Short mmCIF file of C-alpha atoms in Angstrom, two decimals:
data_model
loop_
_atom_site.label_atom_id
_atom_site.label_comp_id
_atom_site.label_asym_id
_atom_site.label_seq_id
_atom_site.Cartn_x
_atom_site.Cartn_y
_atom_site.Cartn_z
CA MET A 1 7.51 9.61 -8.61
CA LEU A 2 9.09 6.23 -9.26
CA TYR A 3 7.82 4.01 -12.07
CA SER A 4 9.18 0.53 -12.62
CA SER A 5 7.92 -2.99 -13.06
CA THR A 6 11.20 -4.23 -11.57
CA LEU A 7 10.49 -3.79 -7.89
CA SER A 8 14.06 -4.49 -6.77
CA ARG A 9 15.15 -1.25 -8.47
CA LEU A 10 13.29 0.94 -5.99
CA PRO A 11 15.89 2.75 -3.89
CA ARG A 12 15.93 2.39 -0.12
CA LEU A 13 14.46 5.82 0.49
CA ARG A 14 12.94 7.23 3.60
CA ILE A 15 9.91 9.28 2.65
CA PRO A 16 9.58 12.64 4.43
CA ARG A 17 7.02 12.55 7.24
CA GLY A 18 7.07 8.78 6.93
CA SER A 19 4.03 8.23 4.75
CA LEU A 20 3.57 6.94 1.24
CA ALA A 21 0.54 6.77 -1.07
CA GLY A 22 0.25 5.33 -4.53
CA TYR A 23 -1.85 3.61 -7.15
CA VAL A 24 -1.12 -0.02 -7.98
CA ALA A 25 -2.00 -0.56 -11.64
CA PRO A 26 -3.55 -3.99 -12.15
CA LEU A 27 -2.06 -6.60 -14.43
CA PHE A 28 -3.87 -6.96 -17.73
CA ASP A 29 -3.84 -10.58 -18.88
CA PRO A 30 -1.95 -11.80 -15.79
CA LEU A 31 -1.11 -15.19 -17.32
CA ASN A 32 -0.12 -13.76 -20.73
CA LEU A 33 -2.80 -15.82 -22.46
CA LEU A 34 -3.16 -13.42 -25.38
CA PRO A 35 -0.41 -12.63 -27.88
CA GLU A 36 1.21 -9.20 -27.98
CA SER A 37 -0.81 -8.46 -31.10
CA ALA A 38 -4.03 -8.60 -29.07
CA GLU A 39 -6.12 -5.49 -29.56
CA GLY A 40 -5.21 -3.53 -26.49
CA ILE A 41 -6.20 -3.61 -22.88
CA LYS A 42 -9.94 -4.04 -23.43
CA GLU A 43 -9.50 -7.37 -25.22
CA LYS A 44 -7.13 -8.63 -22.54
CA VAL A 45 -9.51 -7.60 -19.75
CA TYR A 46 -12.50 -9.11 -21.57
CA ASN A 47 -10.64 -12.40 -21.97
CA SER A 48 -10.00 -12.49 -18.21
CA TYR A 49 -13.59 -11.48 -17.38
CA ARG A 50 -14.89 -14.20 -19.70
CA LEU A 51 -13.26 -16.75 -17.39
CA CYS A 52 -15.45 -15.47 -14.53
CA LEU A 53 -18.58 -16.37 -16.49
CA SER A 54 -17.44 -19.84 -17.51
CA SER A 55 -18.54 -23.14 -15.99
CA ASP A 56 -15.66 -25.07 -17.60
CA PRO A 57 -13.40 -26.43 -14.81
CA ALA A 58 -10.24 -25.67 -16.84
CA GLU A 59 -11.30 -22.05 -17.34
CA LEU A 60 -12.27 -21.70 -13.69
CA ARG A 61 -8.76 -22.88 -12.79
CA LEU A 62 -7.31 -20.21 -15.12
CA ARG A 63 -9.58 -17.63 -13.45
CA ASP A 64 -8.23 -18.58 -10.02
CA LEU A 65 -4.64 -18.53 -11.26
CA GLU A 66 -5.13 -15.08 -12.79
CA GLN A 67 -6.55 -13.72 -9.55
CA SER A 68 -3.73 -15.27 -7.56
CA ARG A 69 -1.18 -13.61 -9.87
CA GLN A 70 -3.02 -10.28 -9.44
CA GLU A 71 -2.89 -10.64 -5.65
CA VAL A 72 0.84 -11.40 -5.70
CA TRP A 73 1.39 -8.33 -7.92
CA PHE A 74 -0.50 -6.08 -5.48
CA ALA A 75 1.29 -7.65 -2.49
CA ARG A 76 4.73 -7.04 -4.01
CA TRP A 77 3.97 -3.36 -4.64
CA VAL A 78 2.51 -2.83 -1.19
CA SER A 79 5.54 -4.64 0.30
CA GLU A 80 7.82 -2.13 -1.41
CA MET A 81 5.70 0.81 -0.28
CA ILE A 82 5.93 -0.47 3.30
CA ARG A 83 9.66 -1.00 2.93
CA VAL A 84 10.37 2.61 1.93
CA ALA A 85 7.99 4.21 4.45
CA LYS A 86 9.39 5.34 7.79
CA PRO A 87 8.49 3.37 10.91
CA GLY A 88 5.13 4.62 12.14
CA GLY A 89 4.30 6.03 8.71
CA VAL A 90 1.04 5.43 6.90
CA VAL A 91 0.99 3.50 3.62
CA CYS A 92 -2.00 4.04 1.33
CA ALA A 93 -2.98 2.21 -1.85
CA GLU A 94 -5.45 4.43 -3.66
CA MET A 95 -8.20 3.88 -6.24
CA ASN A 96 -8.14 0.07 -5.96
CA ALA A 97 -10.63 -2.01 -7.92
CA GLU A 98 -12.26 -5.21 -6.77
CA SER A 99 -11.42 -8.40 -8.69
CA LEU A 100 -12.77 -8.69 -12.24
CA CYS A 101 -15.22 -11.38 -11.17
CA ARG A 102 -16.67 -9.06 -8.56
CA SER A 103 -16.48 -5.69 -10.34
CA GLY A 104 -17.26 -6.78 -13.90
CA GLY A 105 -16.69 -3.58 -15.81
CA ASP A 106 -13.43 -2.50 -14.23
CA PHE A 107 -9.82 -3.52 -14.98
CA GLY A 108 -9.43 -5.92 -12.08
CA GLY A 109 -7.67 -5.77 -8.77
CA VAL A 110 -8.09 -7.33 -5.35
CA ASP A 111 -11.23 -7.65 -3.28
CA LYS A 112 -11.57 -5.64 -0.08
CA GLU A 113 -11.59 -8.83 1.96
CA TRP A 114 -8.04 -9.58 0.73
CA TRP A 115 -6.61 -6.76 2.87
CA ASN A 116 -6.44 -8.45 6.25
CA GLU A 117 -4.15 -9.78 8.96
CA ASP A 118 -3.62 -13.09 7.12
CA THR A 119 -2.45 -11.28 3.97
CA ALA A 120 -0.15 -9.04 6.03
CA GLU A 121 1.35 -12.12 7.67
CA GLU A 122 1.62 -14.13 4.42
CA TYR A 123 3.62 -11.39 2.71
CA GLY A 124 5.60 -10.32 5.76
CA TRP A 125 4.22 -6.79 5.86
CA ASP A 126 5.69 -4.88 8.79
CA VAL A 127 2.36 -3.24 9.64
CA ASP A 128 -0.01 -3.20 12.55
CA PRO A 129 -2.85 -5.44 11.24
CA SER A 130 -5.40 -3.54 13.34
CA SER A 131 -4.46 -0.37 11.44
CA ILE A 132 -5.73 -1.65 8.06
CA VAL A 133 -8.68 0.54 7.09
CA MET A 134 -10.64 1.03 3.86
CA GLU A 135 -12.78 3.77 2.46
CA ASP A 136 -14.96 3.69 -0.62
CA VAL A 137 -14.16 6.29 -3.25
CA LEU A 138 -16.90 8.79 -3.89
CA SER A 139 -18.29 8.63 -7.41
CA MET A 140 -16.05 10.48 -9.86
CA PRO A 141 -16.65 11.13 -13.57
CA GLY A 142 -14.69 8.68 -15.70
CA TRP A 143 -14.04 6.19 -12.89
CA PRO A 144 -16.05 3.08 -12.05
CA GLY A 145 -18.11 3.52 -8.89
CA ASP A 146 -16.72 0.61 -6.89
CA ARG A 147 -13.17 1.83 -6.24
CA TYR A 148 -11.73 2.06 -2.73
CA HIS A 149 -8.66 3.22 -0.81
CA VAL A 150 -6.80 1.20 1.81
CA ALA A 151 -4.40 2.49 4.44
CA MET A 152 -2.22 0.85 7.07
CA ARG A 153 0.45 1.96 9.53
CA LYS A 154 3.99 0.62 9.43
CA ARG A 155 5.14 -0.64 12.80
CA SER A 156 7.42 1.71 14.74
#
């Protein structure tokens, strides 16, 4: 398994049988609003979730910027997964969470509606847009109940 936050370091591999599945870990504190001394992930996530509850226009702008940064992060990882998959292979992003403003108690992610033809086009994904499918994750101990998987087929 490859782990890196520097996406350009992923080698140009061809995955056997052409398919690739992975988990995209969300960004905690996507705008780096809290100092490194902040008390762990929970404080960073709470600070972001707090923006969802605000009516202050400045905080709502920060909320939108954070979600945009989260979407770009997911898009970059999925772009790399598509890049290394063989033509015709299936690319799956597993155990995704909805955005913090929608899910509340989770770590944040991207809403199901984000995975669509417009997103594929915006990020230049070489996939068949009609192949994008989602499935809700069955309830599992220790995981929030609103997770989902998404799969798509790379063009041949």
